[in-house]
PDB file of C-alpha atoms in Angstrom:
ATOM      1  CA  UNK V  25      36.796 -54.493  39.752  1.00 59.00           C
ATOM      2  CA  UNK V  26      37.262 -57.459  38.175  1.00 62.00           C
ATOM      3  CA  UNK V  27      37.016 -58.574  34.401  1.00 63.00           C
ATOM      4  CA  UNK V  28      36.465 -62.073  33.497  1.00 63.00           C
ATOM      5  CA  UNK V  29      38.693 -63.144  30.997  1.00 64.00           C
ATOM      6  CA  UNK V  30      37.378 -66.018  29.786  1.00 62.00           C
ATOM      7  CA  UNK V  31      34.792 -64.471  27.723  1.00 59.00           C
ATOM      8  CA  UNK V  32      34.310 -63.829  24.500  1.00 58.00           C
ATOM      9  CA  UNK V  33      36.098 -60.348  22.095  1.00 61.00           C
ATOM     10  CA  UNK V  34      33.761 -62.231  18.748  1.00 58.00           C
ATOM     11  CA  UNK V  35      31.006 -59.988  17.531  1.00 56.00           C
ATOM     12  CA  UNK V  36      28.015 -61.220  18.255  1.00 56.00           C
ATOM     13  CA  UNK V  37      27.623 -61.155  14.024  1.00 60.00           C
ATOM     14  CA  UNK V  38      30.044 -62.716  12.244  1.00 55.00           C
ATOM     15  CA  UNK V  39      30.781 -60.765   8.752  1.00 53.00           C
ATOM     16  CA  UNK V  40      31.042 -63.929   5.919  1.00 52.00           C
ATOM     17  CA  UNK V  41      34.038 -63.991   3.103  1.00 54.00           C
ATOM     18  CA  UNK V  42      31.942 -61.167   1.131  1.00 54.00           C
ATOM     19  CA  UNK V  43      31.520 -58.614   4.222  1.00 55.00           C
ATOM     20  CA  UNK V  44      28.291 -57.920   3.790  1.00 54.00           C
ATOM     21  CA  UNK V  45      27.989 -58.204   8.010  1.00 52.00           C
ATOM     22  CA  UNK V  46      25.723 -60.804   8.019  1.00 51.00           C
ATOM     23  CA  UNK V  47      25.810 -64.282   9.477  1.00 48.00           C
ATOM     24  CA  UNK V  48      24.780 -67.562   7.518  1.00 45.00           C
ATOM     25  CA  UNK V  49      23.337 -66.382   4.636  1.00 45.00           C
ATOM     26  CA  UNK V  50      24.486 -68.475   1.879  1.00 45.00           C
ATOM     27  CA  UNK V  51      23.005 -67.845  -1.596  1.00 47.00           C
ATOM     28  CA  UNK V  52      25.997 -65.016  -1.805  1.00 48.00           C
ATOM     29  CA  UNK V  53      27.357 -65.009  -5.273  1.00 48.00           C
ATOM     30  CA  UNK V  54      29.072 -62.830  -7.004  1.00 54.00           C
ATOM     31  CA  UNK V  55      26.323 -61.048  -7.841  1.00 51.00           C
ATOM     32  CA  UNK V  56      25.786 -60.774  -4.033  1.00 58.00           C
ATOM     33  CA  UNK V  57      22.928 -62.615  -4.078  1.00 68.00           C
ATOM     34  CA  UNK V  58      19.252 -60.913  -3.085  1.00 79.00           C
ATOM     35  CA  UNK V  59      20.703 -58.095  -2.051  1.00 81.00           C
ATOM     36  CA  UNK V  60      22.236 -56.868  -5.491  1.00 80.00           C
ATOM     37  CA  UNK V  61      18.473 -57.599  -7.277  1.00 85.00           C
ATOM     38  CA  UNK V  62      17.028 -55.122  -4.173  1.00 86.00           C
ATOM     39  CA  UNK V  63      19.555 -52.698  -5.166  1.00 86.00           C
ATOM     40  CA  UNK V  64      18.764 -52.691  -8.354  1.00 88.00           C
ATOM     41  CA  UNK V  65      15.474 -52.158  -8.087  1.00 90.00           C
ATOM     42  CA  UNK V  66      15.991 -49.389  -5.393  1.00 89.00           C
ATOM     43  CA  UNK V  67      17.841 -47.665  -8.517  1.00 91.00           C
ATOM     44  CA  UNK V  68      15.469 -48.340 -10.990  1.00 91.00           C
ATOM     45  CA  UNK V  69      13.356 -48.085  -9.534  1.00 91.00           C
ATOM     46  CA  UNK V  70      14.395 -44.283  -7.604  1.00 91.00           C
ATOM     47  CA  UNK V  71      15.565 -43.743 -11.132  1.00 92.00           C
ATOM     48  CA  UNK V  72      11.740 -44.377 -12.807  1.00 93.00           C
ATOM     49  CA  UNK V  73       9.869 -41.872 -10.467  1.00 93.00           C
ATOM     50  CA  UNK V  74      12.674 -39.154 -10.800  1.00 94.00           C
ATOM     51  CA  UNK V  75      12.298 -38.953 -14.357  1.00 94.00           C
ATOM     52  CA  UNK V  76       8.638 -39.169 -14.929  1.00 95.00           C
ATOM     53  CA  UNK V  77       8.094 -36.537 -11.842  1.00 94.00           C
ATOM     54  CA  UNK V  78      10.083 -34.632 -13.508  1.00 95.00           C
ATOM     55  CA  UNK V  79       8.375 -34.545 -16.500  1.00 96.00           C
ATOM     56  CA  UNK V  80       5.322 -34.371 -15.104  1.00 95.00           C
ATOM     57  CA  UNK V  81       6.299 -30.745 -13.756  1.00 94.00           C
ATOM     58  CA  UNK V  82       8.083 -29.389 -16.653  1.00 95.00           C
ATOM     59  CA  UNK V  83       4.701 -30.264 -17.923  1.00 95.00           C
ATOM     60  CA  UNK V  84       2.730 -28.705 -15.718  1.00 92.00           C
ATOM     61  CA  UNK V  85       5.076 -25.260 -15.371  1.00 93.00           C
ATOM     62  CA  UNK V  86       4.783 -24.904 -19.304  1.00 93.00           C
ATOM     63  CA  UNK V  87       0.546 -25.543 -18.862  1.00 91.00           C
ATOM     64  CA  UNK V  88       0.738 -22.533 -16.445  1.00 89.00           C
ATOM     65  CA  UNK V  89       3.070 -20.176 -18.098  1.00 90.00           C
ATOM     66  CA  UNK V  90       1.090 -20.156 -20.706  1.00 90.00           C
ATOM     67  CA  UNK V  91      -1.913 -19.266 -18.942  1.00 85.00           C
ATOM     68  CA  UNK V  92      -3.188 -16.577 -16.475  1.00 85.00           C
ATOM     69  CA  UNK V  93      -1.280 -18.069 -13.817  1.00 82.00           C
ATOM     70  CA  UNK V  94       0.851 -16.245 -11.195  1.00 89.00           C
ATOM     71  CA  UNK V  95       4.567 -16.709 -12.151  1.00 88.00           C
ATOM     72  CA  UNK V  96       5.652 -18.030  -9.048  1.00 90.00           C
ATOM     73  CA  UNK V  97       3.519 -21.003 -10.372  1.00 91.00           C
ATOM     74  CA  UNK V  98       5.652 -21.937 -12.583  1.00 93.00           C
ATOM     75  CA  UNK V  99       8.512 -21.443 -11.437  1.00 93.00           C
ATOM     76  CA  UNK V 100       7.522 -23.710  -8.615  1.00 94.00           C
ATOM     77  CA  UNK V 101       6.786 -26.252 -10.696  1.00 94.00           C
ATOM     78  CA  UNK V 102       9.904 -26.320 -12.561  1.00 94.00           C
ATOM     79  CA  UNK V 103      12.182 -26.100  -9.295  1.00 95.00           C
ATOM     80  CA  UNK V 104      10.434 -29.171  -8.342  1.00 95.00           C
ATOM     81  CA  UNK V 105      10.656 -31.013 -12.066  1.00 95.00           C
ATOM     82  CA  UNK V 106      14.595 -29.735 -10.829  1.00 96.00           C
ATOM     83  CA  UNK V 107      14.326 -32.103  -8.339  1.00 95.00           C
ATOM     84  CA  UNK V 108      13.174 -34.967  -9.511  1.00 95.00           C
ATOM     85  CA  UNK V 109      15.133 -34.954 -12.554  1.00 95.00           C
ATOM     86  CA  UNK V 110      18.192 -34.519 -10.361  1.00 95.00           C
ATOM     87  CA  UNK V 111      17.199 -37.516  -6.738  1.00 94.00           C
ATOM     88  CA  UNK V 112      16.858 -39.524 -10.294  1.00 94.00           C
ATOM     89  CA  UNK V 113      20.549 -38.558 -11.107  1.00 94.00           C
ATOM     90  CA  UNK V 114      20.617 -39.445  -7.408  1.00 93.00           C
ATOM     91  CA  UNK V 115      18.952 -42.889  -7.945  1.00 92.00           C
ATOM     92  CA  UNK V 116      20.078 -43.687 -10.421  1.00 92.00           C
ATOM     93  CA  UNK V 117      24.190 -43.982  -9.233  1.00 92.00           C
ATOM     94  CA  UNK V 118      22.396 -45.380  -5.794  1.00 88.00           C
ATOM     95  CA  UNK V 119      21.837 -42.435  -3.328  1.00 91.00           C
ATOM     96  CA  UNK V 120      19.024 -44.067  -3.031  1.00 90.00           C
ATOM     97  CA  UNK V 121      17.916 -42.605   0.446  1.00 92.00           C
ATOM     98  CA  UNK V 122      18.114 -38.937  -0.323  1.00 93.00           C
ATOM     99  CA  UNK V 123      17.188 -39.075  -3.727  1.00 93.00           C
ATOM    100  CA  UNK V 124      13.906 -40.792  -1.660  1.00 94.00           C
ATOM    101  CA  UNK V 125      13.879 -37.046  -0.132  1.00 95.00           C
ATOM    102  CA  UNK V 126      14.892 -35.028  -2.570  1.00 95.00           C
ATOM    103  CA  UNK V 127      11.539 -36.285  -4.626  1.00 95.00           C
ATOM    104  CA  UNK V 128       9.032 -35.800  -2.005  1.00 95.00           C
ATOM    105  CA  UNK V 129      10.694 -31.563  -1.654  1.00 96.00           C
ATOM    106  CA  UNK V 130      10.575 -31.913  -5.098  1.00 95.00           C
ATOM    107  CA  UNK V 131       6.895 -33.094  -4.918  1.00 95.00           C
ATOM    108  CA  UNK V 132       6.106 -30.814  -2.422  1.00 96.00           C
ATOM    109  CA  UNK V 133       7.362 -27.834  -3.840  1.00 95.00           C
ATOM    110  CA  UNK V 134       5.241 -28.021  -7.122  1.00 93.00           C
ATOM    111  CA  UNK V 135       2.577 -28.757  -4.648  1.00 93.00           C
ATOM    112  CA  UNK V 136       3.086 -25.381  -3.347  1.00 92.00           C
ATOM    113  CA  UNK V 137       3.408 -23.737  -6.242  1.00 87.00           C
ATOM    114  CA  UNK V 138      -0.286 -25.030  -7.414  1.00 83.00           C
ATOM    115  CA  UNK V 139      -1.264 -23.181  -3.720  1.00 88.00           C
ATOM    116  CA  UNK V 140      -0.184 -19.522  -5.403  1.00 82.00           C
ATOM    117  CA  UNK V 141      -2.878 -20.513  -8.174  1.00 74.00           C
TER     118      UNK V 141
END
């Protein structure tokens, strides 16, 4: 078992000056270039979707609470709306992957609440 001493020890993808790990990124700039715009759009989308689903769930909970629906229906809508609101907060803070899963879970709880009716 003899090892070669002339092999390269450098990684296949060299890190650039910003430390992003992408080789050949020419449009980095001060703000991170394309990646900063993508991250900003993802944060806005997660926060906006969370707020929209939270408002829709809250409105549905209030409408179902005034009707003759069982108590589990407005509770499920309110719980799903709270989850979506928390997902909006997470998304605004940059935790977009967790926010996406929480949005899905909140929408599923609201849909499950509709099945109780």
